Coordinates of C-alpha atoms in Angstrom, one line a residue:
Chain A
M1 CA 11.2 -17.1 21.5
V2 CA 8.3 -14.8 21.3
A3 CA 7.8 -15.0 25.1
T4 CA 11.4 -14.1 25.9
K5 CA 11.2 -11.3 23.4
S6 CA 8.0 -9.9 24.9
I7 CA 9.6 -10.2 28.4
K8 CA 12.6 -8.3 27.2
F9 CA 10.3 -5.7 25.7
L10 CA 8.4 -5.4 29.0
V11 CA 11.6 -5.0 30.9
V12 CA 12.8 -2.2 28.5
F13 CA 9.3 -0.7 28.8
V14 CA 9.3 -0.6 32.5
L15 CA 12.8 0.7 32.5
A16 CA 11.6 3.4 30.2
L17 CA 8.8 4.4 32.5
T18 CA 11.0 4.3 35.6
S19 CA 13.6 6.4 34.1
F20 CA 11.0 8.9 33.1
T21 CA 10.0 9.0 36.7
A22 CA 13.6 9.3 37.6
F23 CA 13.7 12.3 35.3
A24 CA 10.8 13.7 37.2
Q25 CA 13.1 14.0 40.1
D26 CA 16.4 14.9 38.6
D27 CA 15.8 18.5 37.7
A28 CA 15.6 19.5 41.3
V29 CA 17.8 22.3 42.2
E30 CA 20.4 20.6 44.4
N31 CA 18.6 18.1 46.7
N32 CA 15.3 19.7 46.1
L33 CA 12.8 17.3 44.7
V34 CA 10.2 18.2 42.0
D35 CA 7.0 17.8 44.0
S36 CA 4.8 20.8 43.6
P37 CA 2.5 21.3 40.6
D38 CA 4.4 24.4 39.6
E39 CA 7.7 22.6 39.7
I40 CA 6.2 19.7 37.7
R41 CA 4.9 22.1 35.0
E42 CA 8.3 23.8 34.8
Y43 CA 10.0 20.5 34.6
I44 CA 7.8 19.3 31.7
A45 CA 8.2 22.6 29.9
H46 CA 11.9 22.2 30.3
H47 CA 11.8 18.6 28.9
L48 CA 9.9 19.7 25.9
K49 CA 12.6 22.2 25.0
D50 CA 16.0 21.4 23.5
S51 CA 19.0 21.2 25.8
H52 CA 22.7 21.7 25.4
D53 CA 23.9 18.6 27.3
F54 CA 22.9 15.0 27.3
H55 CA 21.4 14.7 30.8
L56 CA 20.4 11.3 31.9
Y57 CA 20.0 11.3 35.7
T58 CA 20.9 13.3 38.7
D59 CA 21.6 11.7 42.1
N60 CA 19.8 14.0 44.5
A61 CA 21.6 12.7 47.5
S62 CA 25.1 13.6 46.2
G63 CA 24.0 16.2 43.7
T64 CA 26.0 14.6 40.9
H65 CA 24.6 14.6 37.3
Y66 CA 24.9 11.6 35.1
G67 CA 25.2 12.3 31.4
F68 CA 27.7 13.9 29.0
P69 CA 28.2 17.4 27.7
L70 CA 27.7 18.2 24.1
P71 CA 29.7 20.8 22.0
V72 CA 28.3 24.3 21.8
I73 CA 28.9 26.1 18.5
V74 CA 27.6 29.7 18.3
W75 CA 27.8 32.4 15.8
T76 CA 28.3 35.6 17.8
S77 CA 29.2 39.2 16.8
N78 CA 32.8 38.1 17.1
G79 CA 32.5 35.1 14.8
L80 CA 32.2 31.4 15.5
K81 CA 32.9 30.2 19.1
T82 CA 33.0 26.6 20.2
F83 CA 33.3 25.1 23.7
M84 CA 31.8 22.2 25.6
S85 CA 28.5 22.7 27.3
S86 CA 30.0 21.5 30.6
A87 CA 31.4 25.1 30.8
F88 CA 27.9 26.2 32.0
H89 CA 28.0 23.7 35.0
H90 CA 24.3 22.8 34.4
D91 CA 23.2 26.3 34.9
D92 CA 20.1 27.4 33.0
N93 CA 19.3 30.6 34.7
G94 CA 21.8 32.9 33.1
E95 CA 24.1 32.9 36.2
V96 CA 27.2 31.3 34.8
V97 CA 29.0 33.5 32.3
V98 CA 31.3 31.8 29.8
D99 CA 34.0 34.1 28.6
K100 CA 35.3 33.0 25.3
D101 CA 38.0 35.3 23.9
G102 CA 36.1 38.3 25.2
T103 CA 32.7 37.2 24.1
K104 CA 30.4 36.6 27.1
I105 CA 27.8 33.9 26.6
V106 CA 25.1 32.9 29.1
K107 CA 22.4 30.2 29.0
Y108 CA 18.9 31.2 30.0
H109 CA 16.0 28.8 29.7
T110 CA 17.9 26.6 27.2
K111 CA 18.6 29.6 25.0
L112 CA 22.1 31.1 24.5
Y113 CA 22.6 34.8 24.8
E114 CA 25.6 37.0 24.1
L115 CA 26.1 39.7 26.8
E116 CA 26.5 43.2 25.6
E117 CA 29.8 45.0 26.0
G118 CA 30.6 45.7 29.6
A119 CA 27.8 43.7 31.2
A120 CA 28.8 41.2 33.8
A121 CA 25.5 39.5 34.5
L122 CA 22.1 39.1 32.8
S123 CA 19.4 41.5 33.7
F124 CA 15.7 41.1 32.9
D125 CA 12.6 43.2 32.4
E126 CA 9.3 42.5 34.1
D127 CA 8.4 39.7 31.6
H128 CA 11.7 37.9 32.3
H129 CA 13.1 38.9 28.9
P130 CA 16.8 39.6 29.0
T131 CA 17.5 43.3 28.4
N132 CA 21.3 43.5 28.1
A133 CA 21.9 40.5 25.9
S134 CA 21.2 39.5 22.3
K135 CA 20.3 36.1 20.9
V136 CA 23.0 34.2 19.0
I137 CA 22.6 31.8 16.2
D138 CA 23.1 28.5 17.9
F139 CA 24.6 25.8 15.7
S140 CA 25.4 23.6 18.7
I141 CA 25.2 19.9 18.7
T142 CA 22.2 20.0 21.1
K143 CA 20.4 17.0 22.3
S144 CA 18.1 17.3 19.3
V145 CA 20.9 17.5 16.9
F146 CA 22.6 14.6 18.6
G147 CA 19.3 12.6 18.3
M148 CA 19.1 13.4 14.6
L149 CA 22.7 12.3 14.1
L150 CA 22.0 9.1 16.0
T151 CA 18.9 8.6 13.8
G152 CA 20.9 9.2 10.7
L153 CA 23.5 6.7 11.8
L154 CA 20.8 4.1 12.7
M155 CA 19.2 4.6 9.3
L156 CA 22.5 4.3 7.4
L157 CA 23.4 1.2 9.4
G158 CA 20.0 -0.5 9.2
F159 CA 19.2 0.2 5.6
G160 CA 22.8 -0.1 4.5
A161 CA 22.7 -3.7 5.9
L162 CA 19.4 -4.3 4.0
A163 CA 21.0 -2.9 0.8
R164 CA 24.2 -5.0 1.3
G165 CA 22.0 -8.1 1.8
Y166 CA 20.5 -7.6 -1.6
K167 CA 23.8 -6.9 -3.2
K168 CA 25.2 -10.2 -1.8
G169 CA 22.5 -11.9 -3.8
N170 CA 20.0 -12.7 -1.0
T171 CA 16.7 -12.0 -2.5
I172 CA 15.1 -12.6 0.9
P173 CA 16.5 -10.4 3.7
K174 CA 17.6 -11.9 7.0
G175 CA 17.4 -10.8 10.6
F176 CA 16.3 -7.2 11.3
S177 CA 16.2 -6.3 7.6
R178 CA 13.1 -8.5 7.5
V179 CA 11.3 -5.9 9.5
L180 CA 12.6 -3.0 7.4
E181 CA 11.7 -4.4 4.0
P182 CA 7.9 -4.5 4.5
L183 CA 8.1 -0.9 5.8
V184 CA 9.9 0.2 2.7
I185 CA 7.5 -1.7 0.5
Y186 CA 4.6 -0.2 2.5
V187 CA 5.9 3.3 1.9
R188 CA 6.3 2.6 -1.8
D189 CA 3.1 0.8 -2.5
E190 CA 0.6 2.4 -0.1
I191 CA 1.9 5.9 0.2
A192 CA 4.0 7.0 -2.8
R193 CA 2.5 5.0 -5.7
P194 CA -1.2 5.7 -5.2
N195 CA -0.7 9.4 -4.5
I196 CA 2.0 10.4 -7.0
G197 CA 1.3 7.9 -9.8
D198 CA 3.2 4.9 -11.2
K199 CA 5.3 6.9 -13.6
K200 CA 6.7 9.6 -11.4
Y201 CA 6.8 8.2 -7.9
R202 CA 10.4 6.9 -8.3
K203 CA 11.9 10.4 -8.3
F204 CA 10.5 11.2 -4.9
M205 CA 11.1 7.9 -3.1
G206 CA 14.4 9.1 -1.7
F207 CA 12.8 12.0 0.1
L208 CA 9.7 10.2 1.2
L209 CA 11.4 7.1 2.6
T210 CA 14.1 9.2 4.3
V211 CA 11.5 11.5 5.9
F212 CA 9.2 8.6 6.9
F213 CA 11.9 6.7 8.7
F214 CA 13.5 9.9 10.1
I215 CA 10.3 10.9 11.7
L216 CA 9.4 7.4 12.8
I217 CA 12.7 6.7 14.5
L218 CA 12.8 10.2 16.1
N219 CA 9.2 9.7 17.4
L220 CA 10.1 6.3 18.8
L221 CA 13.4 7.7 20.3
G222 CA 11.2 10.4 22.0
L223 CA 9.3 7.6 23.7
S224 CA 12.6 5.9 24.9
P225 CA 14.0 6.8 28.3
L226 CA 16.7 8.9 26.7
G227 CA 14.3 11.8 26.8
F228 CA 14.7 13.1 23.2
N229 CA 12.0 15.4 22.0
V230 CA 13.3 16.1 18.5
T231 CA 10.0 15.9 16.4
G232 CA 8.5 18.1 19.1
Q233 CA 10.9 20.9 18.2
I234 CA 9.2 23.4 16.0
A235 CA 12.4 24.2 14.1
V236 CA 12.8 20.5 13.1
T237 CA 9.2 20.1 11.9
A238 CA 9.4 23.4 10.2
C239 CA 12.4 22.2 8.3
L240 CA 10.6 19.0 7.3
G241 CA 7.6 20.9 6.1
I242 CA 9.6 23.4 4.2
F243 CA 11.5 20.6 2.5
T244 CA 8.2 19.1 1.3
M245 CA 7.1 22.6 0.1
I246 CA 10.3 23.1 -1.8
I247 CA 10.0 19.7 -3.5
Y248 CA 6.5 20.2 -4.7
V249 CA 7.0 23.7 -5.7
F250 CA 10.0 22.8 -7.8
S251 CA 8.5 19.7 -9.3
G252 CA 5.2 21.3 -10.2
S253 CA 4.1 20.5 -13.7
K254 CA 3.0 23.1 -16.2
D255 CA -0.6 22.0 -15.7
F256 CA -0.3 22.5 -12.0
W257 CA 1.0 26.1 -12.3
A258 CA -1.6 26.9 -15.0
H259 CA -4.4 25.7 -12.6
T260 CA -2.9 27.5 -9.7
L261 CA -2.3 30.8 -11.3
W262 CA -5.0 31.0 -13.9
M263 CA -7.8 28.6 -12.9
P264 CA -9.8 27.6 -16.0
G265 CA -13.6 27.5 -15.8
V266 CA -14.1 30.4 -13.5
P267 CA -15.0 34.0 -14.3
K268 CA -11.9 36.0 -15.3
I269 CA -12.4 38.5 -12.5
L270 CA -12.2 35.8 -9.9
R271 CA -9.0 34.2 -11.2
P272 CA -6.4 36.5 -9.6
V273 CA -8.3 36.1 -6.2
L274 CA -8.2 32.4 -6.6
A275 CA -4.6 32.5 -7.6
V276 CA -3.7 34.3 -4.4
I277 CA -5.7 31.9 -2.4
E278 CA -4.1 28.9 -4.1
L279 CA -0.6 30.3 -3.7
I280 CA -1.2 31.0 0.0
G281 CA -2.5 27.5 0.4
F282 CA 0.4 25.9 -1.3
L283 CA 3.2 28.1 0.0
I284 CA 2.0 28.7 3.6
I285 CA -1.0 26.8 4.8
K286 CA -0.1 23.3 3.6
P287 CA 3.5 23.3 4.9
F288 CA 2.3 25.0 8.1
S289 CA -0.4 22.4 8.7
L290 CA 2.2 19.7 8.1
L291 CA 4.8 21.1 10.5
V292 CA 2.3 22.1 13.2
R293 CA 0.5 18.8 13.1
L294 CA 3.7 16.9 13.8
Y295 CA 5.0 19.3 16.4
A296 CA 1.7 19.5 18.3
N297 CA 1.1 15.8 18.3
I298 CA 4.5 14.9 19.6
T299 CA 4.5 17.8 22.1
A300 CA 1.0 16.9 23.3
G301 CA 2.0 13.3 23.6
H302 CA 5.1 14.0 25.7
F303 CA 3.1 16.4 27.8
V304 CA 0.3 13.9 28.5
V305 CA 2.7 11.1 29.3
M306 CA 4.8 13.2 31.7
S307 CA 1.7 14.7 33.3
L308 CA 0.3 11.2 33.9
M309 CA 3.6 10.2 35.4
A310 CA 3.5 13.3 37.6
L311 CA 0.1 12.1 38.9
M312 CA 2.0 9.8 41.3
I313 CA 3.4 12.9 42.9
T314 CA 0.4 15.2 42.8
M315 CA -2.0 12.5 44.0
K316 CA 0.2 11.2 46.7
A317 CA -1.3 13.4 49.4
A318 CA -4.9 12.4 48.5
F319 CA -4.6 8.7 47.8
G320 CA -1.3 7.5 49.4
P321 CA 1.8 6.5 47.6
V322 CA 0.7 3.0 46.5
A323 CA -2.6 4.0 44.9
S324 CA -1.2 7.1 43.2
T325 CA 1.7 5.2 41.8
G326 CA -0.5 2.4 40.6
V327 CA -3.0 4.7 38.9
S328 CA -0.2 6.8 37.3
L329 CA 1.6 3.6 36.1
L330 CA -1.6 2.2 34.6
L331 CA -2.6 5.4 32.8
S332 CA 0.9 6.1 31.6
I333 CA 1.3 2.5 30.2
F334 CA -2.0 3.0 28.4
I335 CA -1.0 6.3 27.0
M336 CA 2.4 5.0 26.1
F337 CA 0.8 2.4 23.8
I338 CA -1.3 5.1 22.2
E339 CA 1.9 7.2 21.8
I340 CA 3.6 4.3 20.0
L341 CA 0.6 4.2 17.7
V342 CA 0.8 8.0 17.3
A343 CA 4.6 7.7 16.5
F344 CA 3.8 5.5 13.5
L345 CA 0.6 7.4 12.6
Q346 CA 2.4 10.8 12.5
A347 CA 5.2 9.4 10.4
F348 CA 2.6 7.9 8.1
I349 CA 0.5 11.0 7.9
F350 CA 3.5 13.3 7.2
T351 CA 4.7 11.1 4.4
M352 CA 1.2 10.5 3.1
L353 CA 0.3 14.2 3.0
S354 CA 3.7 15.0 1.5
S355 CA 3.2 12.5 -1.3
L356 CA -0.4 13.8 -1.7
F357 CA 0.8 17.3 -2.2
I358 CA 3.6 16.2 -4.5
G359 CA 1.1 14.1 -6.4
M360 CA -1.2 17.2 -6.8
A361 CA 1.8 19.2 -8.1
V362 CA 3.2 16.7 -10.6
E363 CA -0.2 15.6 -12.0
E364 CA -0.8 16.2 -15.6
H365 CA -4.4 16.7 -16.8
D366 CA -5.1 15.2 -20.2
E367 CA -8.7 16.3 -20.4
H368 CA -8.1 20.0 -21.0
Chain B
M1 CA 2.2 32.0 18.3
E2 CA 4.6 34.1 20.3
T3 CA 5.9 31.2 22.4
L4 CA 6.1 29.2 19.2
L5 CA 8.3 31.8 17.6
N6 CA 10.3 32.1 20.8
D7 CA 10.8 28.3 20.8
F8 CA 11.9 28.4 17.2
S9 CA 15.7 28.0 17.1
V10 CA 17.2 29.2 13.8
G11 CA 20.4 27.3 14.5
L12 CA 18.5 24.1 15.0
F13 CA 16.6 24.7 11.8
F14 CA 19.8 25.0 9.8
M15 CA 21.4 22.0 11.5
Q16 CA 18.3 20.0 10.7
A17 CA 18.2 21.1 7.1
F18 CA 21.9 20.3 6.8
I19 CA 21.6 16.9 8.4
L20 CA 18.4 16.0 6.5
L21 CA 19.9 17.0 3.1
I22 CA 23.0 15.0 3.7
L23 CA 20.9 12.1 5.0
I24 CA 18.7 12.2 1.9
V25 CA 21.7 12.2 -0.4
L26 CA 23.5 9.4 1.5
M27 CA 20.4 7.3 1.9
R28 CA 19.5 7.7 -1.7
K29 CA 23.0 6.6 -2.8
F30 CA 23.7 3.8 -0.3
A31 CA 20.3 2.5 0.7
W32 CA 17.2 3.5 -1.2
K33 CA 18.6 3.0 -4.7
P34 CA 20.0 -0.5 -4.2
I35 CA 16.9 -1.5 -2.1
L36 CA 14.4 -0.3 -4.5
D37 CA 16.3 -1.7 -7.5
A38 CA 16.6 -5.1 -5.7
L39 CA 12.9 -5.0 -4.9
Q40 CA 12.1 -4.1 -8.5
T41 CA 14.2 -6.8 -9.9
R42 CA 12.8 -9.3 -7.5
E43 CA 9.2 -8.3 -8.3
D44 CA 10.1 -8.4 -12.0
G45 CA 11.5 -11.9 -11.5
I46 CA 8.4 -13.0 -9.7
Q47 CA 6.2 -11.5 -12.4
E48 CA 8.3 -13.2 -15.1
A49 CA 8.1 -16.5 -13.3
L50 CA 4.3 -16.1 -13.0
D51 CA 4.1 -15.1 -16.6
S52 CA 6.2 -18.1 -17.8
A53 CA 4.2 -20.4 -15.6
E54 CA 1.0 -19.0 -17.2
K55 CA 2.5 -19.5 -20.6
A56 CA 3.6 -23.0 -19.8
K57 CA 0.1 -23.8 -18.6
L58 CA -1.3 -22.3 -21.8
E59 CA 1.1 -24.4 -23.9
M60 CA 0.1 -27.5 -22.0
Q61 CA -3.5 -26.7 -22.6
N62 CA -2.8 -26.2 -26.3
L63 CA -0.9 -29.5 -26.4
T64 CA -3.7 -31.4 -24.8
A65 CA -6.2 -29.7 -27.0
S66 CA -4.2 -30.7 -30.1
N67 CA -3.9 -34.2 -28.8
E68 CA -7.6 -34.3 -28.3
K69 CA -8.1 -33.0 -31.8
L70 CA -5.8 -35.7 -33.2
L71 CA -7.6 -38.4 -31.3
Q72 CA -10.9 -37.0 -32.5
E73 CA -9.7 -37.1 -36.1
A74 CA -8.4 -40.6 -35.7
R75 CA -11.7 -41.6 -34.3
L76 CA -13.5 -40.0 -37.1
E77 CA -11.3 -41.6 -39.7
R78 CA -11.8 -45.0 -38.1
D79 CA -15.5 -44.5 -38.0
G80 CA -15.4 -43.5 -41.7
M81 CA -13.4 -46.5 -42.6
L82 CA -15.8 -48.8 -40.7
K83 CA -18.7 -47.2 -42.4
E84 CA -17.1 -47.5 -45.8
A85 CA -16.4 -51.2 -45.2
R86 CA -19.9 -51.8 -44.1
E87 CA -21.3 -50.1 -47.1
M88 CA -19.0 -52.1 -49.3
K89 CA -20.1 -55.3 -47.7
D90 CA -23.7 -54.3 -48.1
N91 CA -23.1 -53.4 -51.7
M92 CA -21.4 -56.7 -52.4
I93 CA -24.1 -58.6 -50.8
A94 CA -26.7 -56.6 -52.7
T95 CA -25.0 -57.1 -56.1
A96 CA -24.5 -60.8 -55.4
K97 CA -28.1 -61.1 -54.6
E98 CA -29.1 -59.3 -57.7
E99 CA -26.9 -61.3 -59.9
A100 CA -28.2 -64.5 -58.3
Q101 CA -31.7 -63.3 -58.8
A102 CA -31.1 -62.4 -62.4
Q103 CA -29.5 -65.8 -63.0
A104 CA -32.3 -67.6 -61.4
N105 CA -34.8 -65.6 -63.3
A106 CA -33.0 -66.4 -66.5
M107 CA -32.8 -70.1 -65.7
I108 CA -36.5 -70.1 -64.8
E109 CA -37.3 -68.4 -68.0
Q110 CA -35.3 -70.8 -70.0
A111 CA -36.9 -73.7 -68.2
Q112 CA -40.3 -72.2 -68.9
I113 CA -39.4 -71.8 -72.5
A114 CA -38.2 -75.4 -72.6
I115 CA -41.3 -76.6 -70.8
E116 CA -43.5 -74.6 -73.2
G117 CA -41.6 -76.1 -76.2
E118 CA -41.9 -79.6 -74.7
K119 CA -45.6 -79.1 -74.0
N120 CA -46.2 -77.8 -77.5
A121 CA -44.4 -80.7 -78.9
A122 CA -46.3 -83.1 -76.7
M123 CA -49.6 -81.4 -77.6
A124 CA -48.8 -81.7 -81.3
E125 CA -47.9 -85.4 -80.9
L126 CA -51.1 -85.9 -78.9
K127 CA -53.1 -84.1 -81.5
S128 CA -51.7 -86.2 -84.3
H129 CA -52.3 -89.3 -82.2
V130 CA -55.8 -88.3 -81.4
A131 CA -56.4 -87.5 -85.1
G132 CA -55.1 -90.8 -86.2
L133 CA -57.1 -92.6 -83.5
S134 CA -60.3 -90.7 -84.4
L135 CA -59.7 -91.4 -88.0
E136 CA -59.3 -95.1 -87.3
I137 CA -62.4 -95.1 -85.0
A138 CA -64.3 -93.1 -87.7
E139 CA -63.2 -95.6 -90.3
K140 CA -64.4 -98.5 -88.3
V141 CA -67.7 -96.8 -87.4
V142 CA -68.3 -95.7 -91.0
R143 CA -67.6 -99.2 -92.2
Q144 CA -70.1 -100.7 -89.8
E145 CA -72.7 -98.0 -90.2
L146 CA -72.7 -97.9 -93.9
S147 CA -73.8 -101.5 -94.1
N148 CA -77.3 -100.4 -93.1
K149 CA -79.2 -98.0 -95.3
D150 CA -81.6 -96.6 -92.8
K151 CA -79.0 -95.9 -90.4
Q152 CA -77.1 -93.9 -93.1
L153 CA -80.2 -91.7 -93.7
A154 CA -80.8 -91.1 -90.0
L155 CA -77.2 -90.1 -89.6
V156 CA -77.5 -87.6 -92.5
D157 CA -80.6 -86.2 -90.9
S158 CA -79.1 -85.7 -87.5
M159 CA -76.1 -84.1 -89.1
L160 CA -78.3 -81.8 -91.0
A161 CA -80.1 -80.9 -87.8
D162 CA -76.9 -80.2 -86.2
A163 CA -75.8 -78.1 -89.0
K164 CA -78.9 -76.1 -88.8
L165 CA -78.3 -75.5 -85.2
N166 CA -74.8 -74.4 -85.9
Chain C
M1 CA -8.5 33.1 30.1
Y2 CA -9.9 34.0 26.7
N3 CA -7.3 31.7 25.2
L4 CA -8.6 28.8 27.2
I5 CA -12.2 29.5 26.1
G6 CA -11.0 29.7 22.5
A7 CA -9.1 26.4 22.9
G8 CA -12.2 24.8 24.3
M9 CA -14.2 26.0 21.3
I10 CA -11.6 24.6 19.0
V11 CA -11.6 21.3 20.7
I12 CA -15.4 21.2 20.6
G13 CA -15.4 21.9 16.9
G14 CA -12.6 19.5 16.2
G15 CA -14.3 16.8 18.2
I16 CA -17.6 17.2 16.3
G17 CA -15.7 17.0 13.0
L18 CA -13.7 14.0 14.0
G19 CA -16.8 12.3 15.3
M20 CA -18.6 12.9 12.0
I21 CA -15.7 11.6 10.0
G22 CA -15.4 8.5 12.3
S23 CA -19.1 7.7 12.2
K24 CA -19.5 8.1 8.5
A25 CA -16.4 6.0 7.9
M26 CA -17.7 3.3 10.2
E27 CA -21.0 3.3 8.3
S28 CA -19.2 3.1 5.0
I29 CA -17.1 0.2 6.2
A30 CA -20.1 -1.6 7.5
R31 CA -21.8 -1.1 4.2
Q32 CA -18.8 -2.1 2.1
P33 CA -16.4 -4.1 4.2
E34 CA -14.3 -4.9 1.1
A35 CA -13.4 -1.2 0.8
A36 CA -12.3 -0.9 4.4
G37 CA -8.7 -0.2 3.5
K38 CA -9.4 2.7 1.2
I39 CA -12.0 4.2 3.6
Q40 CA -9.5 4.0 6.5
T41 CA -6.8 5.7 4.5
A42 CA -9.2 8.5 3.4
M43 CA -10.5 8.8 6.9
I44 CA -7.0 9.2 8.3
I45 CA -6.1 11.8 5.7
I46 CA -9.3 13.8 6.4
G47 CA -8.7 13.4 10.1
A48 CA -5.2 14.7 9.7
L49 CA -6.3 17.7 7.8
L50 CA -8.9 18.5 10.5
E51 CA -6.2 18.0 13.1
G52 CA -3.9 20.3 11.3
L53 CA -6.6 23.0 11.3
A54 CA -7.4 22.6 14.9
F55 CA -3.8 22.5 16.0
G56 CA -3.0 25.5 13.8
A57 CA -5.8 27.4 15.6
L58 CA -4.6 26.3 19.0
I59 CA -1.0 27.2 18.3
L60 CA -2.0 30.6 16.8
G61 CA -4.0 31.3 19.9
K62 CA -1.4 30.2 22.4

């Protein structure tokens, strides 16, 4: 049983790696393989960004793309516009202009721009910044949003099944729920309870559990061959960090605010200075470190994995195809295992630090 | 920092906030609340079972302790009864002995008194016998002696000498 | 260029810090193996804080 499972896992794993390498080839501009360091760097940078269609694989021989388009929803100067991302025809250089009821929209380096009145094509300054277009607010169902929706669905299904199992009267869960239950208990007993305190932890369990599994599943999805990089999007981690900040700011006890704004036990002249420092710490530095840590870890992980896979291309000239592929495969498998560990670790640390900060905020001091 | 800000997508941020908020609400309602409640009730049940097992064990201990105590008491009582019986027996023997002794003493005393009386009586009889015998002998001696004058005088003299010595 | 030098310095500092955290944690675990769980959690938290600092600096310099 275990053997067949591990073989299955291995197959999935190898598939994951091979499809990553397939990715390393699919971004070629029509029959042009990614094979120079510059192209690899650009390809990795492109992967790390969000994209507007779900792109799995491109057949270089025929030039067909495999994947599916996702809806684009943009707030422009003329109101809300929606269309499918297939309208761009896989263009990412601002060449294809989508005309939607007189509003001209182009995609340049995964960002959507609205062309100014009268402009027919995007023009750039020396730094490759568009000059005759303005950014739009992009509410599209991008690949990241799609990943989040998928994660939400998975969570609702998985934990809904666990909850239904309990409701049916099974005190011991069956099947996959058996894996989820210890994780829930772990979050409750090892993360929330010791940091927030036995009396108050219950109120924050909804947030902590949701965030823990949200980050964990998205991290693991990012390691799958689907090529998500959701927790490596700064907007996503910023949102998570800001949620934590809002929660601990609004659930702060009287003692917490007293300590933050008027620290007892220090000279009165220093107290306003300390208050400013504490406020900056709580409102900016702590959420910033939370969001940057997650973002940087996941981005760095993806970067390293993809760079090691690219070794098989960059080292081919020096060591031959077999040696370079072997070295790259070995190194990327090794790093992949570390990345799986990091996926868990980052979910744990985000939740841990969130509950630590919440614990600091809700703590009541009896001794004063 | 600049690239970071450039990468920051406001739309994605809002979508994420929206999705996360809805997810938190839904998960709270449909998953976390029932799961945590079920875990809590299960843990309470386990705790309760453990507590009651502990209680039963304690009760069992109490029961055995009280049994032991009863047994101890019974043993003590038995011992006491045995001791009492032994004492009673000893007492009875002692009193019987005493009584027997006293009776024997009394009998001995009576016997002694009787013996003394008999002896006295015998002595008195013996004395009267001896006195009669002596008188007879004396009568016969005196009758024979007084037939001779010289002998009478010698007797008187010896008697006188004896009296002097007395 | 200067960015890269700064990044190198950040990595050196962070590496020294992580090394110290790790070595002290190992020593503590060796001294008190029964407290290994607590020490590990504390180690990971401190490591995470350090990491946040280093990443923050790297990102700000990028």
